[in-house]
Coordinates of C-alpha atoms in Angstrom, one line a residue:
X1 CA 0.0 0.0 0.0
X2 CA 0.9 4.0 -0.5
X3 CA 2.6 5.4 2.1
X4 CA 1.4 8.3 0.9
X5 CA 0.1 10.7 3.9
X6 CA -1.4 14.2 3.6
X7 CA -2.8 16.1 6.7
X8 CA -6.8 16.6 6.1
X9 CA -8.5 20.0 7.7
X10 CA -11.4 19.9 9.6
X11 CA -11.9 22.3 11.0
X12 CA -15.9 23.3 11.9
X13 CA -16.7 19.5 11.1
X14 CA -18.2 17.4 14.1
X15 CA -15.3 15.4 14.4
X16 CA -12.7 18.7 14.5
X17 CA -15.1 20.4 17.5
X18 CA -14.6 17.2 19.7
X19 CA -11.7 18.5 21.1
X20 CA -13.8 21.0 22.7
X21 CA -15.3 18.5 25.6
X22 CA -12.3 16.5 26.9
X23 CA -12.7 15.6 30.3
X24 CA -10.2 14.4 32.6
X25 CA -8.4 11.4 30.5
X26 CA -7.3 8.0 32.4
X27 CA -4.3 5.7 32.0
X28 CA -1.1 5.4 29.4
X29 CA -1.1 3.7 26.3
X30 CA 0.7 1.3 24.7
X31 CA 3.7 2.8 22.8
X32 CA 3.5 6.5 23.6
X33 CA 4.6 8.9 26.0
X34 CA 2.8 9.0 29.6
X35 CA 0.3 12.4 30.0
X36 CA -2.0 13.2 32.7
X37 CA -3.9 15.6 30.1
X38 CA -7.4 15.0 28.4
X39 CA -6.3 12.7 25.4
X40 CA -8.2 10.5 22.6
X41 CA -4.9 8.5 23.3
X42 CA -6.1 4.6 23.2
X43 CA -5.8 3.5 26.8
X44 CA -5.0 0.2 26.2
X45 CA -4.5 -0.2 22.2
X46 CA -0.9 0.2 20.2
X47 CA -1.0 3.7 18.6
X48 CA 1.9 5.5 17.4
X49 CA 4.3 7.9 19.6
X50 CA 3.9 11.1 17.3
X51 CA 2.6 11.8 13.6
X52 CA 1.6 9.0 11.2
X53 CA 0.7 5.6 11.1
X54 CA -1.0 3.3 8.8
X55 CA 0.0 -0.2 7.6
X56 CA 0.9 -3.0 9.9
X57 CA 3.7 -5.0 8.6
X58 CA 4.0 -8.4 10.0
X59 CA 5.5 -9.0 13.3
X60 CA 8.9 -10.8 13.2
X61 CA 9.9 -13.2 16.2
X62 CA 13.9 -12.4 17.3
X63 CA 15.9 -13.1 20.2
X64 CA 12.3 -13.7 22.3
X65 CA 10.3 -10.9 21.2
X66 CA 8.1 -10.0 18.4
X67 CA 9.6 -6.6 16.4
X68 CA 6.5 -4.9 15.0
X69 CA 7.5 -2.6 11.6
X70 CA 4.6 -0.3 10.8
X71 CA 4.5 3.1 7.9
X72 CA 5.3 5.8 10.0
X73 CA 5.8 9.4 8.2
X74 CA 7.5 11.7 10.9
X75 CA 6.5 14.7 8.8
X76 CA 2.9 14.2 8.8
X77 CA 1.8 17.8 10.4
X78 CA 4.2 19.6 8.0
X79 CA 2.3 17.6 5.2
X80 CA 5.8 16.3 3.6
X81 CA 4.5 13.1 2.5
X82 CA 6.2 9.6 2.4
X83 CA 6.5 6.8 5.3
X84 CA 9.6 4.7 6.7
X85 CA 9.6 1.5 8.6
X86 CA 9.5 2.5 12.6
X87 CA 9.8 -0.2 15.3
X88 CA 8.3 -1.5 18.0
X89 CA 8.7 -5.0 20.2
X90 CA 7.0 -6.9 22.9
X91 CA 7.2 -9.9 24.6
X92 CA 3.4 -10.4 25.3
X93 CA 1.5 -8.1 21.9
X94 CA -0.1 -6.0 24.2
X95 CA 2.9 -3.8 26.0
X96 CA 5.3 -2.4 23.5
X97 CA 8.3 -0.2 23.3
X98 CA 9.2 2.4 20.3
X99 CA 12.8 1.5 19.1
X100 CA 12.9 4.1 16.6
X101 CA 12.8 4.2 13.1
X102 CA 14.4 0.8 11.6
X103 CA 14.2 1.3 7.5
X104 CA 14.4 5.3 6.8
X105 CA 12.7 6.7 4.0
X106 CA 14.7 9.3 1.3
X107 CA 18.2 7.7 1.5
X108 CA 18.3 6.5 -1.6
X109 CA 17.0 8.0 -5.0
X110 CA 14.1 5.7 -5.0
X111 CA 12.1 7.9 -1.9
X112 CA 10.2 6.6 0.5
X113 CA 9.4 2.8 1.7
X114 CA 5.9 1.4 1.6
X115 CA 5.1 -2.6 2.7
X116 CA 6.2 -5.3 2.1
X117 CA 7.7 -7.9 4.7
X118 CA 10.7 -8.9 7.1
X119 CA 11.7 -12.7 7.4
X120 CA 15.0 -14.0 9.2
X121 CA 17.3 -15.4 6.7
X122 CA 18.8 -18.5 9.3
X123 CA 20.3 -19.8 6.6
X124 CA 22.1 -17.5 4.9
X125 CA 20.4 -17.6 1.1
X126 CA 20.9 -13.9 1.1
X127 CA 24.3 -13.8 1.8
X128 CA 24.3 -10.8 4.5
X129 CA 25.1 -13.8 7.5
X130 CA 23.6 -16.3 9.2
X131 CA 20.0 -14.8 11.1
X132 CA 20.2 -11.6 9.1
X133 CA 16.7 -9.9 8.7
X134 CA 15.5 -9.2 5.0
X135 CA 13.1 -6.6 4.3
X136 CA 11.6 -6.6 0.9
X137 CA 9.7 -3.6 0.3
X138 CA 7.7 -1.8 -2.2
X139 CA 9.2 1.6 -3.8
X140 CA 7.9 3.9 -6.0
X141 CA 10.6 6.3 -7.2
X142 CA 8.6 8.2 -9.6
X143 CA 5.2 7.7 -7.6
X144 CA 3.5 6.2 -10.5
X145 CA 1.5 3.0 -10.3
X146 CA 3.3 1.6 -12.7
X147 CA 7.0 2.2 -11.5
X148 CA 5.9 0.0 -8.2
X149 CA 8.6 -2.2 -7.9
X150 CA 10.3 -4.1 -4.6
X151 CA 13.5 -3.1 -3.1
X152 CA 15.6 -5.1 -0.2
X153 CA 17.0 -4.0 2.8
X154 CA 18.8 -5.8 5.4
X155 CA 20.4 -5.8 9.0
X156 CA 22.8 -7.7 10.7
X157 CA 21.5 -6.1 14.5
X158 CA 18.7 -8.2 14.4
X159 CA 16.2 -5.6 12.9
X160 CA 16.9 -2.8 14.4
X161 CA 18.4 -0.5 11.7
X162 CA 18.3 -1.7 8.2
X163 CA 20.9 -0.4 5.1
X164 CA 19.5 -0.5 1.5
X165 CA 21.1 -3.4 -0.8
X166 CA 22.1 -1.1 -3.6
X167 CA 19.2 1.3 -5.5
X168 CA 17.6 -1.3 -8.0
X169 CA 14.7 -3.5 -7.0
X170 CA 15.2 -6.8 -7.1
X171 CA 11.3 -7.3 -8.8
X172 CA 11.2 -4.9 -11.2
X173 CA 7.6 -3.7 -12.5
X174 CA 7.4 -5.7 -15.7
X175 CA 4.8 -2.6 -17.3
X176 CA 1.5 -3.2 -14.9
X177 CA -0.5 -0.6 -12.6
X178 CA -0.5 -1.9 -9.3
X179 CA 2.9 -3.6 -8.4
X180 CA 3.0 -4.4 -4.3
X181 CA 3.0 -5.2 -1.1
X182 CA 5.3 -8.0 -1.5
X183 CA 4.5 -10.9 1.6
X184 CA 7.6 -13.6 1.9
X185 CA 7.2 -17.1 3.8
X186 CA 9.9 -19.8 3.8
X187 CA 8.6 -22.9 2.1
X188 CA 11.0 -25.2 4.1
X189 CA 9.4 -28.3 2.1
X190 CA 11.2 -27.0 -1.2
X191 CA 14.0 -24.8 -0.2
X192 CA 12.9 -21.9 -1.3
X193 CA 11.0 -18.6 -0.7
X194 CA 7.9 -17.7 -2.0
X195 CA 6.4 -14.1 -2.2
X196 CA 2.6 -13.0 -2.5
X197 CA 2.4 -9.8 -4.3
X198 CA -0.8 -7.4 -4.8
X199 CA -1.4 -6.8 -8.4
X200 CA -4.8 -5.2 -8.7
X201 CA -7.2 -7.6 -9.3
X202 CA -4.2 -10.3 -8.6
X203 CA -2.4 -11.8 -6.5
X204 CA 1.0 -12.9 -8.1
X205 CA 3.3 -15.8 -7.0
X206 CA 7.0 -15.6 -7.0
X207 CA 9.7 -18.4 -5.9
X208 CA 13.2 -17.2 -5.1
X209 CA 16.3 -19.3 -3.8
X210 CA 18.2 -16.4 -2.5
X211 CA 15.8 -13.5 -2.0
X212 CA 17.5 -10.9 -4.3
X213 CA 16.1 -12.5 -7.6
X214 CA 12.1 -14.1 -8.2
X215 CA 10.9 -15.9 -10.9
X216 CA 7.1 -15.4 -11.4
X217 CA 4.8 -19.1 -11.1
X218 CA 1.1 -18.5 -11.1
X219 CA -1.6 -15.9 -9.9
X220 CA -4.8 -16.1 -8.4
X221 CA -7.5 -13.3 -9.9
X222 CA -10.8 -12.5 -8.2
X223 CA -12.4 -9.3 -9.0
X224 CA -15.3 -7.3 -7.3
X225 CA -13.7 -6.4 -4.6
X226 CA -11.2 -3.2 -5.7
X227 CA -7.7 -3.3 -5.8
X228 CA -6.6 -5.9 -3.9
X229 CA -3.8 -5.1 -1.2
X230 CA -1.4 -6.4 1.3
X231 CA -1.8 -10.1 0.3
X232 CA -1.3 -12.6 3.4
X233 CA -0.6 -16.4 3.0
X234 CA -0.5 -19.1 5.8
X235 CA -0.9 -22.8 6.8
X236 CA -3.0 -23.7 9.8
X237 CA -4.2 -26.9 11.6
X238 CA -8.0 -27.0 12.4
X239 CA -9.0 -28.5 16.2
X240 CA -10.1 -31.7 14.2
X241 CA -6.8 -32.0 12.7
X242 CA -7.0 -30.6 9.1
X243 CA -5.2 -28.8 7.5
X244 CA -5.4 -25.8 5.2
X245 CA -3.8 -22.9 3.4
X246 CA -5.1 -19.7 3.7
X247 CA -4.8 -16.5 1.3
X248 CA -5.9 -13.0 2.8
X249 CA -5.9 -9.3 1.2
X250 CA -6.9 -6.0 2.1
X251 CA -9.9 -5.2 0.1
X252 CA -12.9 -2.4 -0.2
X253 CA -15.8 -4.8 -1.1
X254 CA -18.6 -2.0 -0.2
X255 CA -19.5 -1.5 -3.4
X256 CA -20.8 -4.9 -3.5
X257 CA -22.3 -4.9 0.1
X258 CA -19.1 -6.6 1.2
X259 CA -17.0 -5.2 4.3
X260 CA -13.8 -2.8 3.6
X261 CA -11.2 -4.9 5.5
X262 CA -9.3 -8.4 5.3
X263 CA -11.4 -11.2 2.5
X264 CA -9.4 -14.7 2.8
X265 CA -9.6 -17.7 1.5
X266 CA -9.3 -21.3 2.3
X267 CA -7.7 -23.8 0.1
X268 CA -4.6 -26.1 -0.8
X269 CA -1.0 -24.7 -1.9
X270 CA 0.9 -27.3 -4.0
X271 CA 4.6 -24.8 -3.3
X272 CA 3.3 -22.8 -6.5
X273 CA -0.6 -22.5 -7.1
X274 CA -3.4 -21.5 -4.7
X275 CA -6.5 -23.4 -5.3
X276 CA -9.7 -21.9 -3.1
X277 CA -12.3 -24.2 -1.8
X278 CA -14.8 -21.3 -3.2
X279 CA -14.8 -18.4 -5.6
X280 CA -16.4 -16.2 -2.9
X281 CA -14.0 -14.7 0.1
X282 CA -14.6 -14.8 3.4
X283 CA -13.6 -11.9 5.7
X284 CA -11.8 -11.7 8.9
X285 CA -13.4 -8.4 10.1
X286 CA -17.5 -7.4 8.8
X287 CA -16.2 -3.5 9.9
X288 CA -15.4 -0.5 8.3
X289 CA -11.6 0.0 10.4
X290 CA -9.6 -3.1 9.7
X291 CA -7.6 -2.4 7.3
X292 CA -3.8 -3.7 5.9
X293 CA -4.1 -6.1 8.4
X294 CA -1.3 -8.9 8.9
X295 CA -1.1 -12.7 10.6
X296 CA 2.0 -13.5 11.9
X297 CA 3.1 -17.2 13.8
X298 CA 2.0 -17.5 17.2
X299 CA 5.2 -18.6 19.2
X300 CA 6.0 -20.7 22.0
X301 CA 8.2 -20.5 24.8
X302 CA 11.4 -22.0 22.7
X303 CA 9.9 -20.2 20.1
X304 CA 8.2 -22.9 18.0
X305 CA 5.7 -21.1 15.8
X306 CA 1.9 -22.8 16.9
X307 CA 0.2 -24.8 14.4
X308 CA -3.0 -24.2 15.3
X309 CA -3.3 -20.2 16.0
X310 CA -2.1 -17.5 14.7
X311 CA -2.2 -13.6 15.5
X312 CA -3.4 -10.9 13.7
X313 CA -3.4 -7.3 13.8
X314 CA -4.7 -4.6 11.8
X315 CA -4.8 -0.7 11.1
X316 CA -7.9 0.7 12.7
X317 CA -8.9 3.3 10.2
X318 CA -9.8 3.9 6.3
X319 CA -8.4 5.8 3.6
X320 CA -12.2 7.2 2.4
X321 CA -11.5 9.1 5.8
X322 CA -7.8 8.4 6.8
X323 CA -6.6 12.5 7.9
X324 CA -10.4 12.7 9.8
X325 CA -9.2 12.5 13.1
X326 CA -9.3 14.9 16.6
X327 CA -6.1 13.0 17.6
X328 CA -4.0 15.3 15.7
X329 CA -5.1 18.5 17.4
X330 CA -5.6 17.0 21.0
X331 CA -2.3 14.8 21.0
X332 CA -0.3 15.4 18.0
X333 CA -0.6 12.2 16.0
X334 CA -2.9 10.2 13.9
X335 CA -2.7 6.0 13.9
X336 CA -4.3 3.5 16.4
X337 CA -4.3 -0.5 15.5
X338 CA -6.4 -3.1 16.9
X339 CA -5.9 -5.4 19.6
X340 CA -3.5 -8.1 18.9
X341 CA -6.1 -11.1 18.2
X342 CA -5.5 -14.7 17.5
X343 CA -7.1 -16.8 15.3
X344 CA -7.9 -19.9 14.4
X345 CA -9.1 -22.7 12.4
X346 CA -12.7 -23.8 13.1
X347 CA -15.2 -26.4 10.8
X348 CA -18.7 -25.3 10.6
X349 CA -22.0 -27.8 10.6
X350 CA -21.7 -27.9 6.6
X351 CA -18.2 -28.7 6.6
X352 CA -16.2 -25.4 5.1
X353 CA -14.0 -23.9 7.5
X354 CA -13.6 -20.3 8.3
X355 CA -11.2 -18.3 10.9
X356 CA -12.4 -17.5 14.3
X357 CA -10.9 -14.4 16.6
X358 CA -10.7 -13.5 20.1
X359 CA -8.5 -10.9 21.7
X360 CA -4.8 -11.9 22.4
X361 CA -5.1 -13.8 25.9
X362 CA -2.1 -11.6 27.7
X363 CA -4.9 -9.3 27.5
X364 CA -6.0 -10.6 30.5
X365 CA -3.0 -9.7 32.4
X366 CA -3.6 -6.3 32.5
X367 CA -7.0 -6.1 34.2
X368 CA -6.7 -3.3 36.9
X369 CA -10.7 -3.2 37.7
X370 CA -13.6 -5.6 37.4
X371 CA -17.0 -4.5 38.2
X372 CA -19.1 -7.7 38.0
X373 CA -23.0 -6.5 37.0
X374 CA -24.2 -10.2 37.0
X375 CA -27.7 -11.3 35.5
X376 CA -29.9 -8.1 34.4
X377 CA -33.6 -8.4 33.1
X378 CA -33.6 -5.5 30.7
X379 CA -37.1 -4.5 28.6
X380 CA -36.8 -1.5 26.8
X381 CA -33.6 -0.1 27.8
X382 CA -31.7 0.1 31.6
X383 CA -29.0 2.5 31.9
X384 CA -25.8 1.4 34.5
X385 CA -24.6 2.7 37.1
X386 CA -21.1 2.8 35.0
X387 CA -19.2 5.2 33.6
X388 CA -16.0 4.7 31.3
X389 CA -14.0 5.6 28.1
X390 CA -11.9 2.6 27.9
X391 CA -12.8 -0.7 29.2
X392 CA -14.0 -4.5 27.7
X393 CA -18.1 -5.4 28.1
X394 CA -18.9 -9.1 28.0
X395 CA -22.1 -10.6 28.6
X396 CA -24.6 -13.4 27.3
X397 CA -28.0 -12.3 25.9
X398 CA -31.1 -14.8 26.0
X399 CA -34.6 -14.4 25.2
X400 CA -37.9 -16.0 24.3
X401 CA -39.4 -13.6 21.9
X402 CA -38.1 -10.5 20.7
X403 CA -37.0 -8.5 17.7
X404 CA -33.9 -7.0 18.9
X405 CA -31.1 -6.4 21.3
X406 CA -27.9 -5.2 22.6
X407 CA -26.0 -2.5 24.3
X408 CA -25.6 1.3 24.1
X409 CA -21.6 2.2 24.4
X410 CA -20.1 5.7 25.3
X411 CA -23.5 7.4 26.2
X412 CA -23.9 10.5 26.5
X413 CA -25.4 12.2 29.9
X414 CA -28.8 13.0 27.3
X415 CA -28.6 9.6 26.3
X416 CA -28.6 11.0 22.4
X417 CA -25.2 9.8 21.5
X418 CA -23.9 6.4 21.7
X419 CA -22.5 3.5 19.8
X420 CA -25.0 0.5 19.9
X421 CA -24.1 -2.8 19.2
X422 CA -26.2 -6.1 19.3
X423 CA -29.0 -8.0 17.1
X424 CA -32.1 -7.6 15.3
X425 CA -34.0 -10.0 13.9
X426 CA -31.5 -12.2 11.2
X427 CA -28.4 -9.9 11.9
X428 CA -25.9 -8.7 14.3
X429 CA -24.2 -5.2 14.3
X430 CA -22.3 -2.1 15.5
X431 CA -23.8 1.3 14.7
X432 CA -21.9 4.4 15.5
X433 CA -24.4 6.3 13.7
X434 CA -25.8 8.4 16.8
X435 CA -21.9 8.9 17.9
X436 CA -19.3 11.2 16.2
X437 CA -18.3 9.2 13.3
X438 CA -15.4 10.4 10.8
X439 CA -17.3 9.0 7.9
X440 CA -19.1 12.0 6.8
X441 CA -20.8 10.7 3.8
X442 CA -23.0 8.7 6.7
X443 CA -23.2 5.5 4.3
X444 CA -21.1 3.6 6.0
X445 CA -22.3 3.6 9.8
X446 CA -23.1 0.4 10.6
X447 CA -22.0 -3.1 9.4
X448 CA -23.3 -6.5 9.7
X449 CA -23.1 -10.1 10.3
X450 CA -25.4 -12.9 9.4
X451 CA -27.5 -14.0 12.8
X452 CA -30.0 -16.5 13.5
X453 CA -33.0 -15.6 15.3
X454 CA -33.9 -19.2 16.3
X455 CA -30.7 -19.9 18.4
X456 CA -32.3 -16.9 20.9
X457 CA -29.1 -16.2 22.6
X458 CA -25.6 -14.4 21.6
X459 CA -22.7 -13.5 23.4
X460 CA -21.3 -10.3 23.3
X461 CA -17.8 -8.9 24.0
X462 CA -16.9 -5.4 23.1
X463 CA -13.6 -4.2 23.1
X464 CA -13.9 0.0 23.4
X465 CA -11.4 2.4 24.2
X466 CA -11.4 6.3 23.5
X467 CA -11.9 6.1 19.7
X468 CA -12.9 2.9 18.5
X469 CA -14.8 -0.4 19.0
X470 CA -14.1 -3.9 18.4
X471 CA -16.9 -6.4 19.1
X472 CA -16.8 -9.9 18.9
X473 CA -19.7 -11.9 18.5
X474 CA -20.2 -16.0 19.8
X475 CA -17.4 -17.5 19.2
X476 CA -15.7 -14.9 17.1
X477 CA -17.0 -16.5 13.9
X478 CA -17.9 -12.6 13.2
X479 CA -15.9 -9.4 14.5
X480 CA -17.0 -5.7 14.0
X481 CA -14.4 -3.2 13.9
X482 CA -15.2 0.8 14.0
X483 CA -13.0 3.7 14.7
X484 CA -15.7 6.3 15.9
X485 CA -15.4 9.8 18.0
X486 CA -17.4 10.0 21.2
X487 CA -17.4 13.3 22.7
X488 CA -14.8 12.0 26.5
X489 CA -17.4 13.3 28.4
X490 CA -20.0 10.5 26.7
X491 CA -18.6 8.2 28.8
X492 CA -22.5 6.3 30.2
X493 CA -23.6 2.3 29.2
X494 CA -26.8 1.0 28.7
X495 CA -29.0 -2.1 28.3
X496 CA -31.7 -2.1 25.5
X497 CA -34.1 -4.3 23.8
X498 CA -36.3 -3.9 21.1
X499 CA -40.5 -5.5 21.4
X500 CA -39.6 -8.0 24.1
X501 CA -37.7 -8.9 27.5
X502 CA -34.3 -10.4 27.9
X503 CA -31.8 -11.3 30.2
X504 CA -28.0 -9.8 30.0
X505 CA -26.3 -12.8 31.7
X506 CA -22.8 -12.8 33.8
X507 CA -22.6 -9.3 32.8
X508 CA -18.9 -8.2 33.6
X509 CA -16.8 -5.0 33.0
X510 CA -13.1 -4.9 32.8
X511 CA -10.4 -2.0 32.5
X512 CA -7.0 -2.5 31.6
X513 CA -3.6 -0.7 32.5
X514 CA -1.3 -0.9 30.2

């Protein structure tokens, strides 16, 4: 993807008046510098220590910690455009610390660095030593779609600073619009490396036995779902033992209906060719903010990756709306990811498979309050005795008869504003229509996930901090994500349902300190 980053105003919009009501703000963040000030700062979600932010690039397990490369344009408020790699690592995905910028942009004639991917070379096929890190990276000197090509950089200090390997890409653009992202896995079985690449409607195939040259093999076209970016490809082991491959890209399916976020498929990979087990995608989020996201190998305590779960992370924003944020003004930068989740491989009643999500279990080691509501018989709608900006909502909804229900987040005192999510009839949702939402179009405000009224129960779980929401439905067969702008001082939860009475079971409340 672009690295491309322009400062948006908005100024007089509903989003750039926000500022205006920030209350007292609570605890630090992940990655950023500590402030007892009002802030939109994430309490408890990675956002970036200043400026810019957008695409994750997949986490890279060295020396017992995962480094986490993201775009990071330092010149964002002085709109100079153009993004480097910056770096972060933790030991658990939740805590991290900022090491710096790791692959500068400008130092060579070809400008700045977009994404691409960083692999340990333990072997040497590279040349640069034993356990060096390879980044391969799109460039685009000129800017133009169609001088995309991708460039390697490498470091022998195990990721932390990275030196260019000369000025000419080592995949050329061979003439097409649309030339990037280039994703590299080790294909141990064979010996070699292979490389996803986005080509528009495409996603190429590469092989290489030494990273600096690739030899083109097959591609896998599906169109309807705009230019298809940040391609992701994986093995995983389902819980009854099969296995299967799985191809993911960033993709903007609204036109169709379809979410704006992470479509994958499931299917065999022969070493060269992808073969789905359906034309149709799937998708990993049904939101509008889960974009350039990445799955990366869970590891073990000697480091052996898991080979039944993996972890994911992705950007919490859009580019219909990417510069729309208070952020800037109230805390001088602009990029806020998800929570780390991790996924997995799950059969259904028909026998397909799809992913399932949950938030990264370390999560749990940073509880600093739990306020346990218990059962509550809700009919109409029951406002709690809570108040909060930043904290994780889990409870069990069951019902005889109804038509809808679910759970108002970051109320305001008039109870106009708020961010619901839950279900009606055949479909769950989040809605972040009655809230501040940076989508000012106001046609993409709330998002959906097929439900079935007969089963009269869901489980909810709703991850909110100061400017977004991640909820995850059941057994995370479905996951909403939203970036959205309450007003800090809409800080008030409620209970509703819609023509009917229900029961909000083992209804608990957790903050985090992070």
């Amino acid at each position: 993807m672009s690295g491309i980053s322009r400062r948006a105003l908005f100024a007089g919009s509903a989003v750039g008046t926000a500022g205006a009501l920030l209350p007292a703000a609570a605890g630090p963040a992940a990655a950023r510098p500590r402030t007892a000030r009002a802030s939109y700062r994430a309490a408890y979600h990675f956002t970036v220590p200043g400026q810019w932010k957008n695409d994750p690039q997949r986490p890279v397990w060295i020396d017992g910690a995962y480094h986490y490369y993201y775009l990071h344009n330092a010149d964002y408020l002085s709109g100079e455009v153009g993004t480097a790699w910056r770096l972060a690592t933790s030991t658990d995905l939740v805590s991290f610390t900022d090491r710096g910028i790791a692959v500068p942009k400008d130092t060579t004639p070809n400008g700045d660095v977009w994404s691409g991917s960083a692999v340990v070379d333990t072997d040497d096929t590279a040349g640069f030593g034993a356990g060096a890190v390879i980044v391969l990276a799109t460039m685009s000197p000129h800017d133009g779609p169609s001088d995309q090509a991708q460039y390697l950089y490498y470091s022998t200090d195990g990721g932390r600073s990275f030196t260019p390997h000369g000025t000419d890409p080592v995949l050329p653009n061979p003439g097409v619009r649309d030339f990037r992202d280039p994703k590299v896995i080790r294909d141990e079985e064979r010996g070699r490396w292979v490389m996803t690449l986005a080509e528009n409607d495409k996603v190429g195939f590469y092989h290489s036995a030494d990273l600096r040259s690739w030899r083109y093999v097959s591609g896998f076209v599906r169109g309807g779902i705009g230019v298809l970016e940040c391609p992701d490809l994986f093995r995983i082991r389902a819980g009854d033992g099969t296995v299967k491959w799985v191809l993911g890209v960033s993709a903007n399916g609204k036109a169709a209906g379809l979410p704006n976020t992470y479509a994958y498929w499931t299917g065999s990979f022969d070493g060269g060719v992808f073969t789905a087990d359906a034309d149709q995608p799937q998708w990993l989020d049904q939101g509008w903010d889960w974009y350039g996201a990445v799955t990366f190998d869970k590891r073990g305590a000697d480091g052996t990756p898991d080979e039944e779960t993996r972890y994911a992370i992705g950007w919490l924003n859009n580019w219909d709306y990417a510069h729309i944020t208070p952020t800037i003004d109230s805390d001088g930068f602009n990029g806020t990811d998800s929570i780390v989740r991790e996924i997995r491989l799950k059969r259904a009643a028909d026998g397909t498979y799809h992913l399932v999500s949950r938030p990264v279990a370390a999560l749990d080691r940073y509880v600093s309050r739990t306020v346990r509501l218990g059962d509550l018989a809700v009919d109409g709608t029951r406002v709690l005795d809570y108040r909060g900006t930043a904290y994780e909502l889990t409870c069990e909804i069951t019902w005889d008869q109804l038509t809808g229900a679910g759970v108002q987040l970051r109320r305001s005192p008039d109870g106009v504003r708020h961010i619901d999510a839950g279900v009606h009839r055949d479909y769950a949702y989040l809605n972040r229509r009655p809230t501040v939402s940076p989508d000012m179009s106001g046609r993409w405000q709330e998002s959906h996930s097929p439900f079935d009224p007969a089963r009269r129960t869901v489980t909810l779980r709703a991850l909110v901090d100061r400017t977004s929401v991640e909820l995850f439905l059941d057994d995370g067969r479905y996951v909403h994500s939203t970036a959205a702008f309450p007003y800090l001082v809409d800080t008030g939860l409620a209970l509703f349902t819609v023509d009917g009475r229900a029961v909000f079971r083992n209804t608990t409340i957790r903050e985090f300190e992070v």
